[in-house]
CSV table of C-alpha atoms in Angstrom, one decimal:
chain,number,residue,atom,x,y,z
B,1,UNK,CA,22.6,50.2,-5.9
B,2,UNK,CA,22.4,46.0,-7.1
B,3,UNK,CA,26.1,44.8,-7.3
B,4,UNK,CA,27.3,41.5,-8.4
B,5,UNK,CA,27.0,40.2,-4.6
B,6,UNK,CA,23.1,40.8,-4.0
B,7,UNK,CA,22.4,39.3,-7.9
B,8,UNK,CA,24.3,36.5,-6.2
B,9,UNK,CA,22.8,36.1,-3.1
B,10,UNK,CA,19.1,36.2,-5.0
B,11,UNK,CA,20.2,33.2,-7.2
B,12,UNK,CA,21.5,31.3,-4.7
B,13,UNK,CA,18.2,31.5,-2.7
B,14,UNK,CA,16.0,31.3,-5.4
B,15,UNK,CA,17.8,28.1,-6.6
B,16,UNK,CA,17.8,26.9,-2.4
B,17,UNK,CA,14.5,27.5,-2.3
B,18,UNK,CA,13.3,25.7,-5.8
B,19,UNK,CA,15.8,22.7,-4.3
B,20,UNK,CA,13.5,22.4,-1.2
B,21,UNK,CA,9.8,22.9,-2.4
B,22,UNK,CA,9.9,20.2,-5.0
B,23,UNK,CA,10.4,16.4,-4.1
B,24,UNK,CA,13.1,14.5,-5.1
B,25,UNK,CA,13.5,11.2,-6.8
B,26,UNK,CA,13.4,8.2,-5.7
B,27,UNK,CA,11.7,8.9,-3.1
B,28,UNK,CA,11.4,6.8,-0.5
B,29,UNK,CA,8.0,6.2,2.0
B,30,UNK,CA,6.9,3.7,4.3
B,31,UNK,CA,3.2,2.6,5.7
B,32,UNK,CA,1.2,0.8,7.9
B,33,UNK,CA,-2.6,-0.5,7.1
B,34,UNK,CA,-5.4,-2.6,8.2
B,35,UNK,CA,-7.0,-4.7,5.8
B,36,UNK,CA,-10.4,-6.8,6.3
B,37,UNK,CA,-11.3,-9.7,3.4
B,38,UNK,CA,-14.8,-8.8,3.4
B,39,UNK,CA,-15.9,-11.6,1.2
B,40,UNK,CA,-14.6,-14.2,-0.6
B,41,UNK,CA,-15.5,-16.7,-3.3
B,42,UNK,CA,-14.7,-19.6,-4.7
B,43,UNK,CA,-16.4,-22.6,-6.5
B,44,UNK,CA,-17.4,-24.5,-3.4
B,45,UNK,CA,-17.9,-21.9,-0.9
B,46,UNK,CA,-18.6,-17.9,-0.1
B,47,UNK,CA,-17.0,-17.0,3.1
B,48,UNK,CA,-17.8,-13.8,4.7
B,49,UNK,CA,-16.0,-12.2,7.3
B,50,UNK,CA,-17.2,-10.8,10.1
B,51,UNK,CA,-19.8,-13.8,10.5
B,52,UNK,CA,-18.4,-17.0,11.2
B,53,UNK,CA,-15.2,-15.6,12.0
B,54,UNK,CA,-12.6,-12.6,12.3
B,55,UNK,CA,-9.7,-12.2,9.7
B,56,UNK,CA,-7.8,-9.2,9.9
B,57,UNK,CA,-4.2,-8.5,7.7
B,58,UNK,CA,-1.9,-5.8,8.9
B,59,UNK,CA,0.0,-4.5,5.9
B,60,UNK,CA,3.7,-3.0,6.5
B,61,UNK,CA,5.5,-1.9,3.4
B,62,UNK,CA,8.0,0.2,2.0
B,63,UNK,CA,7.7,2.4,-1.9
B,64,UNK,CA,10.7,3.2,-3.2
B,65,UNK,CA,9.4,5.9,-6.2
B,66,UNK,CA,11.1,5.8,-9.2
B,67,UNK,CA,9.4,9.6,-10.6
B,68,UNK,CA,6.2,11.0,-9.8
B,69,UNK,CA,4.0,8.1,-12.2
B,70,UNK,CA,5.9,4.6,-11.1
B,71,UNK,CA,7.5,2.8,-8.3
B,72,UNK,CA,8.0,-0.1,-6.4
B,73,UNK,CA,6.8,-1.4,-3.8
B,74,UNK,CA,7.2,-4.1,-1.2
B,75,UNK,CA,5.1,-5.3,1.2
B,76,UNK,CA,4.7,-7.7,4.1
B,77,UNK,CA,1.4,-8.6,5.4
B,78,UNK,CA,0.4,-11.0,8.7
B,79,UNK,CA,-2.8,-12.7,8.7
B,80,UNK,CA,-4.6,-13.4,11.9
B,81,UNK,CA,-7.9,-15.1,12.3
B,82,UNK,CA,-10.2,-15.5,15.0
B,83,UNK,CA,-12.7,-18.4,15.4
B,84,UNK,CA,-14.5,-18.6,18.4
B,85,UNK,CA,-12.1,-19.1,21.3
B,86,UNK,CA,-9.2,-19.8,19.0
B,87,UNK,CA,-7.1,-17.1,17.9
B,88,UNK,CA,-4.2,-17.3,15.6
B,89,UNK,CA,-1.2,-16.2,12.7
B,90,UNK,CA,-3.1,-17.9,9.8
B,91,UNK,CA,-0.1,-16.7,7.2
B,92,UNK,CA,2.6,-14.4,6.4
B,93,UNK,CA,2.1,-12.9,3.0
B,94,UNK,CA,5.5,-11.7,0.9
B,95,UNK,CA,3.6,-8.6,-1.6
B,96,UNK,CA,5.9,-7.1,-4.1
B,97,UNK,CA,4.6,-4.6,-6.8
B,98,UNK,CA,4.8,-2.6,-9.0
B,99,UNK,CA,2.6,1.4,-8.3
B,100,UNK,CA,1.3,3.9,-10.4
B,101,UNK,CA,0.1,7.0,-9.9
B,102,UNK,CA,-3.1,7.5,-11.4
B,103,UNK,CA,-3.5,11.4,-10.0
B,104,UNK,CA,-6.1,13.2,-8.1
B,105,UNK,CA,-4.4,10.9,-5.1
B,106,UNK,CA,-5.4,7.5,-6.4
B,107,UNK,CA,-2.9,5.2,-7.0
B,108,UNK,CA,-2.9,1.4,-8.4
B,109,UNK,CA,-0.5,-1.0,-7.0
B,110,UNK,CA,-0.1,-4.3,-9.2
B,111,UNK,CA,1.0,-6.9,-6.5
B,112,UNK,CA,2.3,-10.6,-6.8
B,113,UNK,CA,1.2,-12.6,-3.8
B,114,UNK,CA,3.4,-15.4,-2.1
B,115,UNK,CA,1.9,-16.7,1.0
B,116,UNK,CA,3.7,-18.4,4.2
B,117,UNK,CA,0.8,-21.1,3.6
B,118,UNK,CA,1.4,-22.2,0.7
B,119,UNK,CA,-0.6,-19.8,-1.7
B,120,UNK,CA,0.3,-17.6,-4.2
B,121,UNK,CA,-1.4,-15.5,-6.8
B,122,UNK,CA,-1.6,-11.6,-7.2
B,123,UNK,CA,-3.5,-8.5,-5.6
B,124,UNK,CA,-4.6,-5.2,-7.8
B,125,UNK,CA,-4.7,-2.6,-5.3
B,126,UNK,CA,-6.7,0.5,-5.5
B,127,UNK,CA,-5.8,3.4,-3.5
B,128,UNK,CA,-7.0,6.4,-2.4
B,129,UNK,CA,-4.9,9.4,-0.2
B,130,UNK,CA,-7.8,10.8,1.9
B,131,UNK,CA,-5.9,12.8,4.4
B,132,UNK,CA,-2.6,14.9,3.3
B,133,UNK,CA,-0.6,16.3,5.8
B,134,UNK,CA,3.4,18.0,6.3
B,135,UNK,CA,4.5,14.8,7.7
B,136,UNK,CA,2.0,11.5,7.0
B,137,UNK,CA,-1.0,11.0,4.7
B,138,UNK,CA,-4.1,8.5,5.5
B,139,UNK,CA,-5.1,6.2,2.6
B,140,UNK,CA,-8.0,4.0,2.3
B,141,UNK,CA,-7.7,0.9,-0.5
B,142,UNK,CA,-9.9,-2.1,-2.1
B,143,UNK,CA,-7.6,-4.9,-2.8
B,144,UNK,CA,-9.1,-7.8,-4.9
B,145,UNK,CA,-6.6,-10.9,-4.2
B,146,UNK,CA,-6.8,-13.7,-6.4
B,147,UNK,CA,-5.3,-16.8,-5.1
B,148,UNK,CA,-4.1,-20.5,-6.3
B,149,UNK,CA,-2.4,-23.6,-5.1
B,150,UNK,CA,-1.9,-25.9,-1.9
B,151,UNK,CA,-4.6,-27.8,-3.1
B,152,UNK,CA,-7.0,-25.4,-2.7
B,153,UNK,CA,-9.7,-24.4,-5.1
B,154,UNK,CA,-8.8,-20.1,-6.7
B,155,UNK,CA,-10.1,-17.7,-4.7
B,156,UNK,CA,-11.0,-13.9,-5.1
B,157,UNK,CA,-11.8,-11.8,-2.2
B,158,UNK,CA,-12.7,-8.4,-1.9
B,159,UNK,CA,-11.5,-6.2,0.7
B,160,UNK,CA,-10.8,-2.9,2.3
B,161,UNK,CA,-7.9,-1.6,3.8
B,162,UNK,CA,-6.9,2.2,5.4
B,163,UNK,CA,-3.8,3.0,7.0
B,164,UNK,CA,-1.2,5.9,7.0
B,165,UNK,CA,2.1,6.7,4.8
B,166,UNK,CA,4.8,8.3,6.4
């Protein structure tokens, strides 16, 4: 026989168990990447990585999700180049954005750029979750930064960039 106490007990871990199998908002997650500049151009010059040098950025950022479509994220990026026997920080780049989830596990990040060096500009971000697991995910991205100032010509490189979420 179902008496008031078993309905009850059924509710409470249906409604437990609805609680814990959908995520909650904001949601908070954190990352580490690796991004190359491939190539990049401006009026005077195309410099290609990988050739004449070694330029590697090593993104560290938090995204604080507003819903399941839009968040905010902010991100801090070291540059380090490498030029023959000469190895060094090149910049510190401040990245603050603005993300959208564009589904299917692609997301666009819209990033203004303030660098330690005396550029700024901003970065759209294309990214792609790869690998989804319980506890981290693997992503792979293209950013296309676009940068002014410190009496240097605008620049727009190309890059790409993997990493995992946590």
């Amino acid at each position: 026989m179902i008496s008031f106490r078993h309905i009850l007990l059924f509710a409470l871990f249906s409604f437990a168990v609805n609680a814990f199998s959908q995520t909650v908002y904001p949601k908070i997650t954190g990352y580490f990447g690796i991004m190359h500049p491939i190539i990049t151009i401006n009026n005077e010059q195309t410099n290609v990585n990988f050739r004449d040098y070694y330029a590697v950025g090593f993104p560290t950022g938090i995204n604080l999700w507003k819903n399941s479509k839009i968040g905010f994220s902010f991100e801090v990026v070291p540059n380090i180049k490498v030029q023959g026997a000469s190895d060094k920080v090149t910049n510190i780049l401040f990245h603050p954005g603005v993300l959208v989830a564009l589904g299917k596990g692609y997301t666009f990040a819209g990033r203004a750029a303030f660098e330690s060096s005396g550029r700024y500009g901003f970065t759209p971000v294309l990214n792609k979750t790869v690998i989804k697991s319980e506890n981290c995910s693997y992503f792979v991205a293209v950013p296309l930064p676009v940068r002014f100032g410190n009496d240097h010509p605008a620049t727009f490189t190309v890059g790409f960039q993997f990493g995992i979420a946590f």
